[in-house]
Short mmCIF file of C-alpha atoms and ligand atoms in Angstrom, two decimals:
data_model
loop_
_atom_site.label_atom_id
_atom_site.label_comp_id
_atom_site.label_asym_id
_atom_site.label_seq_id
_atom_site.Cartn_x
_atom_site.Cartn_y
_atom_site.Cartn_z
CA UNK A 1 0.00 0.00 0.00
CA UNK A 2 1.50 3.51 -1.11
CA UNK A 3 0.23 6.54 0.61
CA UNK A 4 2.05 9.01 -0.89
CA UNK A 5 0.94 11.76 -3.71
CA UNK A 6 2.82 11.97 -6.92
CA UNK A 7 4.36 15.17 -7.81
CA UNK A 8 1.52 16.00 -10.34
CA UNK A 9 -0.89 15.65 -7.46
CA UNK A 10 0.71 17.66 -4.84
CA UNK A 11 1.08 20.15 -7.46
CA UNK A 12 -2.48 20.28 -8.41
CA UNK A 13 -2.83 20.73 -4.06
CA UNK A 14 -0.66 23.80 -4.28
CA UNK A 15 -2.19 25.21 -7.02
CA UNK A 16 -5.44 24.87 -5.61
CA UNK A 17 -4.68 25.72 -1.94
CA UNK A 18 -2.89 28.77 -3.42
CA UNK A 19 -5.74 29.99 -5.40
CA UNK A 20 -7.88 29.40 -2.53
CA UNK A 21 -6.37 31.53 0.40
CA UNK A 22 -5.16 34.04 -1.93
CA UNK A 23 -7.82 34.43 -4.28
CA UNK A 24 -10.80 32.89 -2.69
CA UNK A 25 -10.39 34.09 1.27
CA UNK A 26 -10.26 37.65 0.86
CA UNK A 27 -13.38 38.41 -0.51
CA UNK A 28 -15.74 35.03 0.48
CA UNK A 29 -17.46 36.55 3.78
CA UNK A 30 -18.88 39.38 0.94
CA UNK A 31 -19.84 36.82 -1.25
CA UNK A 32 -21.24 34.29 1.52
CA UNK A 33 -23.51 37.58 2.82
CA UNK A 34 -24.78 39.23 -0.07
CA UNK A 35 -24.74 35.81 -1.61
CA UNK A 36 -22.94 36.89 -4.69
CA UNK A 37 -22.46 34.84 -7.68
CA UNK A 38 -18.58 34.22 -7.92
CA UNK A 39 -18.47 35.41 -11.78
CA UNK A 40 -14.77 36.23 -11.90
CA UNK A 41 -13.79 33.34 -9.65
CA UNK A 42 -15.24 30.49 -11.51
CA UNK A 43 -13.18 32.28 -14.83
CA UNK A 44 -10.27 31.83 -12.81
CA UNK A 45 -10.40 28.18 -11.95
CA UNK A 46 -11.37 27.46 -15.50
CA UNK A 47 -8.08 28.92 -16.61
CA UNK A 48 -6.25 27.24 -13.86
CA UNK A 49 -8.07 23.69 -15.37
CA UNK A 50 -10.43 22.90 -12.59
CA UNK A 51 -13.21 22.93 -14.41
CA UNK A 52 -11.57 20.18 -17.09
CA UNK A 53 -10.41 17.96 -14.25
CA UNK A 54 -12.28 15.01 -15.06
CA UNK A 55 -12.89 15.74 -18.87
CA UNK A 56 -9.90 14.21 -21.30
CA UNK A 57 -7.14 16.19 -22.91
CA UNK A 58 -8.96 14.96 -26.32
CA UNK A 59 -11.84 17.30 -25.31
CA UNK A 60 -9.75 19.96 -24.46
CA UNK A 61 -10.06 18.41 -20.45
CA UNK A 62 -7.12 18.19 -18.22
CA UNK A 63 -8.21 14.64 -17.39
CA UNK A 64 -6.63 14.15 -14.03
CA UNK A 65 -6.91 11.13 -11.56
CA UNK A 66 -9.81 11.35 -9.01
CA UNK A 67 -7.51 11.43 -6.12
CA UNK A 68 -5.74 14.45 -7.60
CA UNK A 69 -9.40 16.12 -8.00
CA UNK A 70 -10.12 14.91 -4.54
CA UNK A 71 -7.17 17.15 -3.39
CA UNK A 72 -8.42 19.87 -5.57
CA UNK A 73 -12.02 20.35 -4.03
CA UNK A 74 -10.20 20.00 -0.49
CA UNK A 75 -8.06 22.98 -0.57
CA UNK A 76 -10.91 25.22 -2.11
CA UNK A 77 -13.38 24.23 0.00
CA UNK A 78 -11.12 24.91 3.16
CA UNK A 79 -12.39 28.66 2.30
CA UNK A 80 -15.14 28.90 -0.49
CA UNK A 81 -17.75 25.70 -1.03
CA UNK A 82 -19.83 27.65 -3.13
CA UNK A 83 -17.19 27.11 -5.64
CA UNK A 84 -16.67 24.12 -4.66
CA UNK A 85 -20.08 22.78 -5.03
CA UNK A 86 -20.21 24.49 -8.96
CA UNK A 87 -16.61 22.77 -9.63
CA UNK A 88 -17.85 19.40 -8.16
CA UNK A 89 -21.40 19.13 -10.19
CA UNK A 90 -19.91 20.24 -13.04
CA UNK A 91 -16.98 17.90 -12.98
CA UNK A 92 -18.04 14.73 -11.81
CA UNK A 93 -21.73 14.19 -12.23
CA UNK A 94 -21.99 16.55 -15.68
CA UNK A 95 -19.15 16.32 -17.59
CA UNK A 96 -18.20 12.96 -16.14
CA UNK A 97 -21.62 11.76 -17.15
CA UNK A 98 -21.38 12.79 -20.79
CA UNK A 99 -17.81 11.73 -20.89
CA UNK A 100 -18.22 8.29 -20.40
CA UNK A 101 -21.73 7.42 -21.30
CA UNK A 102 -22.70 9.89 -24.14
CA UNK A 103 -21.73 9.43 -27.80
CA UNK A 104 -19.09 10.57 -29.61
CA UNK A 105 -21.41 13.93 -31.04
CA UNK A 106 -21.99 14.77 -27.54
CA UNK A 107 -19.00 14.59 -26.61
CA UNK A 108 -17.47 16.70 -29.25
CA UNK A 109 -20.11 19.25 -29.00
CA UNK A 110 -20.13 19.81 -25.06
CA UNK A 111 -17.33 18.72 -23.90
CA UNK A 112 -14.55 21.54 -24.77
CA UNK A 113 -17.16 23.98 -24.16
CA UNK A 114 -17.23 22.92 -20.24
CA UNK A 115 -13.88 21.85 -20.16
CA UNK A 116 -13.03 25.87 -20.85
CA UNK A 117 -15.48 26.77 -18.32
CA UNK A 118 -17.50 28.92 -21.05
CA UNK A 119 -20.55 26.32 -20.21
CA UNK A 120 -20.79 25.19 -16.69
CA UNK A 121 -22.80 21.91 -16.11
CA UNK A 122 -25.78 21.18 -13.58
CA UNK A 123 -27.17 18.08 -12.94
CA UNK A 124 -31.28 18.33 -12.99
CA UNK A 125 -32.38 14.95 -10.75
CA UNK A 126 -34.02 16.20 -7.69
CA UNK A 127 -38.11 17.46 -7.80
CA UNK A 128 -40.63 18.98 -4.98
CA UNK A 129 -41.56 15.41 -4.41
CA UNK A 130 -38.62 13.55 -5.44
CA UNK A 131 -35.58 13.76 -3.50
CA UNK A 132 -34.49 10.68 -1.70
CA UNK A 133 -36.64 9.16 -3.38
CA UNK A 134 -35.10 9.57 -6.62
CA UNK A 135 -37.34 7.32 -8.59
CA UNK A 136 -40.62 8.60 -8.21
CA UNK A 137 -39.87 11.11 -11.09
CA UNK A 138 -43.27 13.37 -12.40
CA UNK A 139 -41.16 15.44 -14.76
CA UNK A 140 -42.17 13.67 -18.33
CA UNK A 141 -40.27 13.65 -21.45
CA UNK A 142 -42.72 12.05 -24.14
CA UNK A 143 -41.64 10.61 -27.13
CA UNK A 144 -42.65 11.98 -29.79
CA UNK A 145 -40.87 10.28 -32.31
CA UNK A 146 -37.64 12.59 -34.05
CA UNK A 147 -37.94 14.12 -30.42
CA UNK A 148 -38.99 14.70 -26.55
CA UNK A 149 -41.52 16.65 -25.05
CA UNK A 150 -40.44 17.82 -21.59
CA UNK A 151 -42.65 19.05 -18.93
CA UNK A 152 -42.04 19.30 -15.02
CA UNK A 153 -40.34 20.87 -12.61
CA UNK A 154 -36.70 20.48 -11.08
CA UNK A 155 -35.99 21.90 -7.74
CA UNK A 156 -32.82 22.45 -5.75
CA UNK A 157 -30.79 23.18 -8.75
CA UNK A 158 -26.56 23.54 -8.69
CA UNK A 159 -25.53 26.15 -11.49
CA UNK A 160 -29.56 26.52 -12.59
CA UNK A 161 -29.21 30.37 -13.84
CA UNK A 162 -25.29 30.38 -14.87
CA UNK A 163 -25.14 26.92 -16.27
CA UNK A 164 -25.28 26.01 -19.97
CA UNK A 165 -25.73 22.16 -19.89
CA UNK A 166 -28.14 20.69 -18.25
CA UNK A 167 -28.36 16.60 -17.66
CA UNK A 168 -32.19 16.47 -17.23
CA UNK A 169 -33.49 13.43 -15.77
CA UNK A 170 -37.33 12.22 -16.80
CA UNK A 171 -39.98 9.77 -16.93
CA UNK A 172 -41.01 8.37 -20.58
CA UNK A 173 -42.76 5.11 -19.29
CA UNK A 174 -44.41 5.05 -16.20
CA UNK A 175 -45.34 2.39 -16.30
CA UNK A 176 -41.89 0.83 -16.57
CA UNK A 177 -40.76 2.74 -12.88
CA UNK A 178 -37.16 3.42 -13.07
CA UNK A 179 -36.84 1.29 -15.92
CA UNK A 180 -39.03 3.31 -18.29
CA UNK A 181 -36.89 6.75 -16.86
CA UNK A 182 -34.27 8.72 -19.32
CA UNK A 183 -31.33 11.48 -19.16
CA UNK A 184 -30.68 14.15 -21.78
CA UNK A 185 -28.52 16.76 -22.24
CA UNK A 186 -30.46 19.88 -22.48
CA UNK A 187 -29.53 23.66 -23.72
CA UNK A 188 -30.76 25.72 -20.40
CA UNK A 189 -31.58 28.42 -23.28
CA UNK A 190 -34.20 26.37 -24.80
CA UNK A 191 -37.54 27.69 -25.72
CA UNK A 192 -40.01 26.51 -22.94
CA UNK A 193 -37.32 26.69 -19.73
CA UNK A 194 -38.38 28.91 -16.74
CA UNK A 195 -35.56 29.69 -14.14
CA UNK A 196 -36.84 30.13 -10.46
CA UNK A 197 -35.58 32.48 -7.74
CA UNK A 198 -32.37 32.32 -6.25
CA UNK A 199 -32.89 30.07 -3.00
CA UNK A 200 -31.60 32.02 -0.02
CA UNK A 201 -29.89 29.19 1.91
CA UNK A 202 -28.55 28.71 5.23
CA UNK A 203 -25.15 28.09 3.84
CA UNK A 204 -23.44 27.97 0.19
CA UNK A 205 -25.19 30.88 -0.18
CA UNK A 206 -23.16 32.38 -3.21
CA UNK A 207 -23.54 29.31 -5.46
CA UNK A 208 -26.55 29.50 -8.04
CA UNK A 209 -29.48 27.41 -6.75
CA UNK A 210 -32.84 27.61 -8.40
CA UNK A 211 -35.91 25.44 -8.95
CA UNK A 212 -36.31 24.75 -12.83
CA UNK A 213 -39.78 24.52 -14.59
CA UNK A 214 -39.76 22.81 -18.12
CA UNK A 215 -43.13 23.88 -20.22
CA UNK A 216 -43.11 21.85 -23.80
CA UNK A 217 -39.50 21.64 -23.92
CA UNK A 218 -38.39 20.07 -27.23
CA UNK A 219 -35.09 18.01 -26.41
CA UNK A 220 -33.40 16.32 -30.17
CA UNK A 221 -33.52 12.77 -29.54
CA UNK A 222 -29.87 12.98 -30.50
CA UNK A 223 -29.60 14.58 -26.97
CA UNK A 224 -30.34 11.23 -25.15
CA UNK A 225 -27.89 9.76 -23.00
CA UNK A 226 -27.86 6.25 -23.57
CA UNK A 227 -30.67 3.57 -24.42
CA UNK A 228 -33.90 3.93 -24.00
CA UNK A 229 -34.69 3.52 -20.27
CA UNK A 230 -31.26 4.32 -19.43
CA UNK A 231 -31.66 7.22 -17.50
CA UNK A 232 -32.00 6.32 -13.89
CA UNK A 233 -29.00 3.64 -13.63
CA UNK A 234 -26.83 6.56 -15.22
CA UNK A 235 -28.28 9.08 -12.70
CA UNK A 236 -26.91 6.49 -9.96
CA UNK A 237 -23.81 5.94 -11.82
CA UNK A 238 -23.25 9.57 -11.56
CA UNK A 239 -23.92 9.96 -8.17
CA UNK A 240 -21.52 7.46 -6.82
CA UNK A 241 -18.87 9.16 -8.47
CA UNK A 242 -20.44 12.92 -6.89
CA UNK A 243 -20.89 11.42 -3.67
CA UNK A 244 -16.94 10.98 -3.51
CA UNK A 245 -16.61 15.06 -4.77
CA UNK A 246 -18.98 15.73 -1.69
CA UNK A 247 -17.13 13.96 1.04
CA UNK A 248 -13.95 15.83 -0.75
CA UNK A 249 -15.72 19.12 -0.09
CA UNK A 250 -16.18 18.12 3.67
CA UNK A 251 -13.10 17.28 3.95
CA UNK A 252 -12.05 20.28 3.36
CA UNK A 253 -14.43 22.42 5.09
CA UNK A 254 -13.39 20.31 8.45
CA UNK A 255 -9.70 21.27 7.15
CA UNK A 256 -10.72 24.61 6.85
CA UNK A 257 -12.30 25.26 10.23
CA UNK A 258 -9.50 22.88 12.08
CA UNK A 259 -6.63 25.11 10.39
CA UNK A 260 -8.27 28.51 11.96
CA UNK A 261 -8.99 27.31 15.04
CA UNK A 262 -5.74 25.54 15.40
CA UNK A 263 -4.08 28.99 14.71
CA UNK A 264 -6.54 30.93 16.84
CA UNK A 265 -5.65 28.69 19.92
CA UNK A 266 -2.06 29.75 19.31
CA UNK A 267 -2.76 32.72 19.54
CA UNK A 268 -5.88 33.47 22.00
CA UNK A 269 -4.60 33.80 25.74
CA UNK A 270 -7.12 32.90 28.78
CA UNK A 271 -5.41 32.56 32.19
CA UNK A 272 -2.15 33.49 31.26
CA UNK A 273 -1.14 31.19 28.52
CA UNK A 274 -2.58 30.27 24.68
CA UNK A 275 -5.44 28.28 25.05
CA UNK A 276 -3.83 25.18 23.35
CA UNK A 277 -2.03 24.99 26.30
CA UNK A 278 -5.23 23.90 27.99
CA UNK A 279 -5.77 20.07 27.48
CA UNK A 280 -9.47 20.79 27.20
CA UNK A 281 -8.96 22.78 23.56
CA UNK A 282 -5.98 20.46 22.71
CA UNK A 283 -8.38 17.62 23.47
CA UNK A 284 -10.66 19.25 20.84
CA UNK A 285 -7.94 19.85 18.61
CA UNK A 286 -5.88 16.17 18.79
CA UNK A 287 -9.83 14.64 17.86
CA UNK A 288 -10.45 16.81 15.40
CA UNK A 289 -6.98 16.17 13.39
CA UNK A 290 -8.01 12.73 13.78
CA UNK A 291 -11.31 12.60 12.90
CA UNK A 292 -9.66 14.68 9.91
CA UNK A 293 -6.91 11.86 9.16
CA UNK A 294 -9.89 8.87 9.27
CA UNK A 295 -12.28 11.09 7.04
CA UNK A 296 -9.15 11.34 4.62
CA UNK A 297 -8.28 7.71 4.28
CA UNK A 298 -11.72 7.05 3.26
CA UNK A 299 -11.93 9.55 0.66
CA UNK A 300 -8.98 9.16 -1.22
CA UNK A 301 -9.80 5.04 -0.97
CA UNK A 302 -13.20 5.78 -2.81
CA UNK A 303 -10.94 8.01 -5.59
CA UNK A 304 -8.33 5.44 -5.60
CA UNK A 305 -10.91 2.96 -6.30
CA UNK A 306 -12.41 4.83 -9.31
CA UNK A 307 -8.84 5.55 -10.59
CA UNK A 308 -8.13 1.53 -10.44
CA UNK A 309 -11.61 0.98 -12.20
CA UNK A 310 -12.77 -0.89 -9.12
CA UNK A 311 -16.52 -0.65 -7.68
CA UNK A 312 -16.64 2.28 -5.48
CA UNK A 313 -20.35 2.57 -5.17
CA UNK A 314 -20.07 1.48 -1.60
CA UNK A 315 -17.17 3.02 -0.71
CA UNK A 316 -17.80 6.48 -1.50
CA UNK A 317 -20.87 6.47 0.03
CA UNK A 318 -18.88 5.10 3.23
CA UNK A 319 -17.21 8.41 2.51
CA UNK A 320 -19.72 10.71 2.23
CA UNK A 321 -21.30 9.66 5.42
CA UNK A 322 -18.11 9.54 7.41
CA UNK A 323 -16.43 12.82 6.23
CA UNK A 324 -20.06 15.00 6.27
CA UNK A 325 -20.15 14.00 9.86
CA UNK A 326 -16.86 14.80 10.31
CA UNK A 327 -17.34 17.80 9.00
CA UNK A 328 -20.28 18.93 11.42
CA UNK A 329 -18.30 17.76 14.39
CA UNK A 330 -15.15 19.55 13.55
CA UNK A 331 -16.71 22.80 12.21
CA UNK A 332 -19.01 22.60 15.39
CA UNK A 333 -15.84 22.68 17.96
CA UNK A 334 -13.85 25.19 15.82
CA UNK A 335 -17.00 27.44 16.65
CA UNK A 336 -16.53 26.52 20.46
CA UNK A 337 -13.02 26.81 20.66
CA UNK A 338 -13.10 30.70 19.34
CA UNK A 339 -15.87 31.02 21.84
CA UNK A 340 -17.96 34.04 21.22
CA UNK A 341 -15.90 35.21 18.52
CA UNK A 342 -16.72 32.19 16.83
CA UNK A 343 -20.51 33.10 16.08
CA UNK A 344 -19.45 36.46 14.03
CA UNK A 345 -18.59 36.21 10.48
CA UNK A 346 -15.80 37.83 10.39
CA UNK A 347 -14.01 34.75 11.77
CA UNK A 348 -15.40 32.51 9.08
CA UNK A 349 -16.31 29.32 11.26
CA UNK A 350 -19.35 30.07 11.89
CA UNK A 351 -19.70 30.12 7.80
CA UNK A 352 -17.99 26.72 7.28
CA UNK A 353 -20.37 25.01 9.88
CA UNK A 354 -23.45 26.43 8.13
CA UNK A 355 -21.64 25.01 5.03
CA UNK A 356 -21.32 21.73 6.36
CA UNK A 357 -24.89 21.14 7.25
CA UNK A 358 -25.52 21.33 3.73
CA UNK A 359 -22.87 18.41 2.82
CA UNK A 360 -24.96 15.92 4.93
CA UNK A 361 -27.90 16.91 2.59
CA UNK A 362 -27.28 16.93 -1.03
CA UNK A 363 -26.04 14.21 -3.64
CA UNK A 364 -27.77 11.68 -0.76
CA UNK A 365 -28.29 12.16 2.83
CA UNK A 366 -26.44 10.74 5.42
CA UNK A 367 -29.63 8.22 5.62
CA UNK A 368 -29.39 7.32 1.95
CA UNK A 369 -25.63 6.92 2.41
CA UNK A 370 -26.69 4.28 5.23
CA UNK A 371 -29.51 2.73 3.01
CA UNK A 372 -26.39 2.23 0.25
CA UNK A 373 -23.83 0.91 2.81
CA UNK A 374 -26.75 -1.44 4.28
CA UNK A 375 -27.94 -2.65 1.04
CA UNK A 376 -24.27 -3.67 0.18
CA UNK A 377 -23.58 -5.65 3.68
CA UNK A 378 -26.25 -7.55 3.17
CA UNK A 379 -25.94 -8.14 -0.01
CA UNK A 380 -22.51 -9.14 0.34
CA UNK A 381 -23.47 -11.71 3.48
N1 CAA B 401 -25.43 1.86 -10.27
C1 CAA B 401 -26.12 1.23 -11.24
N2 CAA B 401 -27.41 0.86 -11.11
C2 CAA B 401 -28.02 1.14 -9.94
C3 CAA B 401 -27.36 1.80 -8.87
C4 CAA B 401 -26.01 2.15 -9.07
N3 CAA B 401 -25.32 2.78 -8.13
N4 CAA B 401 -28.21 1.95 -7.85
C5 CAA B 401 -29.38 1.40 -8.24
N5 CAA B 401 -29.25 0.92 -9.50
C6 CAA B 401 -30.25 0.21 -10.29
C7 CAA B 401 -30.70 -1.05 -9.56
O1 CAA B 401 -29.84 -2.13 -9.87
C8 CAA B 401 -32.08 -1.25 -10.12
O2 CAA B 401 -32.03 -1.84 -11.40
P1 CAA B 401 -32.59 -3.34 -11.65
O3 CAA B 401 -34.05 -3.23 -11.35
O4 CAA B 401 -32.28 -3.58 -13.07
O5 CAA B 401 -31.86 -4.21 -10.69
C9 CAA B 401 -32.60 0.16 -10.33
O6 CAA B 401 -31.43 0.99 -10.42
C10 CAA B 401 -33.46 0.63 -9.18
O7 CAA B 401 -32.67 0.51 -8.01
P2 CAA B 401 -33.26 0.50 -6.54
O8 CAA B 401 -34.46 -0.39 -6.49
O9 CAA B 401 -32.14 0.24 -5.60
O10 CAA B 401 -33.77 2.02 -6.40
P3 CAA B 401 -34.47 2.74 -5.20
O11 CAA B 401 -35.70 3.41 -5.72
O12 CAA B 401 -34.60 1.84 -4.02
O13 CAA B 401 -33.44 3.93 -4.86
C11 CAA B 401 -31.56 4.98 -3.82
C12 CAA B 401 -32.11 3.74 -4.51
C13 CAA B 401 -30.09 4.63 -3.57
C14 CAA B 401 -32.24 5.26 -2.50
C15 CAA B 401 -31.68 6.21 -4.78
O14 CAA B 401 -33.02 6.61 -4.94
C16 CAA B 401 -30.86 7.41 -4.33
O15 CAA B 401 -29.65 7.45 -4.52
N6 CAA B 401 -31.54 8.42 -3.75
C17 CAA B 401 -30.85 9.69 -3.43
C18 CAA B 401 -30.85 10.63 -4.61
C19 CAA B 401 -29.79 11.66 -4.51
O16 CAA B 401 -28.66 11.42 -4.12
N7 CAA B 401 -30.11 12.85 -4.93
C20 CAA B 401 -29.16 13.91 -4.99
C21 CAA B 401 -29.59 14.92 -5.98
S1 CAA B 401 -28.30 15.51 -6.98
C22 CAA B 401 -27.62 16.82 -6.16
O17 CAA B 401 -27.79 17.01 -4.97
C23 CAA B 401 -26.70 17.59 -7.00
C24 CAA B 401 -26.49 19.00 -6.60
O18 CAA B 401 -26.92 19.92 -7.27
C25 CAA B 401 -25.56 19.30 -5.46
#
């Protein structure tokens, strides 16, 4: 077993953590407040290649390994997970979707547009009543022979306003459950496509999230992914692969949190010495580097498995589940340990807890994690 990074991917780390606390920390409690769309930022780590990470050089991608991506969404979601969360469904549900299960015409037509970052990718799976339970799809896209009719609504959209290329998920056969469901690759300009309002969230507040109502939406049927009845064993696919981008991001957001209050401790005096000094906050501190270290392992074992075209469906939602929890805990006791400056902004923990919350949420909560990992044990017994 080798647990050492190649050069390539501690240079992606530095490039990344570099971006991040230069770039990214100076301006994100603005952002976070006003919840800003980070326009200029998301140009930037398109130039830089994070938004080609998982699409190949032949599409005008970067194509890195997952572990190096892994490292990637760490560092930048130590300070900004809105960009994080845009970088992550763009990457490896969206262009990782069309990458490897779309045909060669998709792939030449979207691909270099999102591996330049001019077209940003969102992933449209989730409805008002159709979440977890990610079957029980009402949008419809009827066929109507040379193409589909779509008609429904999406809700809790990543990169709804600012993103280009939509992966719409939809029922064509009913009657067929999940089998009868389909994925296409829509134009969010199309004739018939309503944008919601901006959702004004607890955390993550400066990436674009919008509901999405379709009204006679004519979608090529060129533009579907797949066979017929595809659509809902890619959508799965996907997610196993987003799932390990997700416990990335809470990786770093516990990373993010531990680093300040590991420095603030240093620093912070009560009764005549730094408060490290006191084994109650260095208790705090030596769990929270562990629960850091444990939350790590798991990660970059679900990345290395996808790298080593293993099955990682099971393992990254082990992942998810582990590090999102981490990630409350840890983000939760950086908050204690600054005490009362903890709850103001301007000392950004309080930020990276809210931002946490939301990690045990999407792509799967921690209960679908556990309905995953369950399935699999007993599957496996
Ligand atoms: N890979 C391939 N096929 C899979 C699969 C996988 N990982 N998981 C299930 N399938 C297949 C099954 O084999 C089955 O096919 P067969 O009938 O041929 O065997 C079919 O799909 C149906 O499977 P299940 O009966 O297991 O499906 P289910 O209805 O019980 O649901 C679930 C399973 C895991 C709970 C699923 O509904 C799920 O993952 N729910 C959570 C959805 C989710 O994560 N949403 C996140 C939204 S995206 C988002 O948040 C992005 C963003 O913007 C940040």
């Amino acid at each position: 077993m080798n647990f050492d990074y190649s050069e390539e991917q501690l240079m992606i780390k530095k490039a990344a953590r570099d971006y991040a606390q230069r770039e990214l920390f100076k301006d994100v409690i603005e952002r976070d407040t006003k919840a800003i769309y980070p326009t200029e930022h998301v140009k930037n780590i398109a130039q830089l290649g994070f938004l080609g990470m998982l699409i190949s050089p032949e599409y005008g991608g970067v194509g890195v390994d997952n572990v190096s991506y892994t490292l990637a969404l760490e560092e930048i979601s130590k300070v900004d997970s809105s960009i994080a969360v845009i970088m992550s469904v763009h990457n490896s549900l969206t262009a990782y979707g069309i990458e490897n299960f779309g045909s060669k015409e998709q792939k030449e037509k979207y691909l270099p547009l999102m591996a330049s970052g001019e077209k940003i990718g969102a992933f449209l799976l989730s409805e008002p009543d159709a979440g977890s339970d990610a079957s029980f799809q009402k949008t419809t896209a009827v066929d109507n022979g040379d193409h589909y009719l779509l008609n429904g609504i999406k809700n809790w959209i990543t990169s709804a306003n600012t993103g280009g290329v939509y992966i719409v998920i939809a029922q064509t056969w009913p009657e067929k459950g999940s089998k009868g469901i389909n994925a296409f690759i829509v134009d969010r300009n199309s004739k018939g496509i309503t944008v919601g309002p901006h959702e004004d969230k607890m955390g993550m507040r400066s990436s674009d999230t919008h509901s999405v109502m379709f009204s006679d939406v004519i979608v090529p049927k060129e533009n579907r992914i797949g066979e017929d009845g595809f659509g809902f064993k890619f959508a799965m696919k996907l997610l196993e692969g987003g799932r390990i981008g997700i416990s990335a991001q809470a990786l770093g957001i516990a990373g993010g949190a531990y680093e300040l209050a590991l420095k603030y401790s240093k620093e912070r005096k009560t009764f005549g010495t730094e408060i490290i000094n006191h084994q109650a906050i260095a208790f705090k501190l030596a769990e929270m580097a562990a629960s850091i270290e444990s939350a790590r392992l798991l990660v970059h074992k679900a990345a290395w498995l996808k790298d080593n075209h293993q099955p990682y469906g099971t393992a990254s939602a082990i992942a998810k589940l582990v590090a999102t929890n981490v990630a409350m805990q840890v983000t939760t006791e950086a908050v204690q340990i600054h005490g009362g400056y903890g709850y103001v902004k301007e000392y950004h923990v309080e930020r990276l807890m809210r931002e946490a919350k939301l990690t045990q949420i999407y792509e799967g909560t921690s209960e679908i994690q556990k309905i995953i990992i369950a399935r699999s044990i007993s599957r496996d017994c």
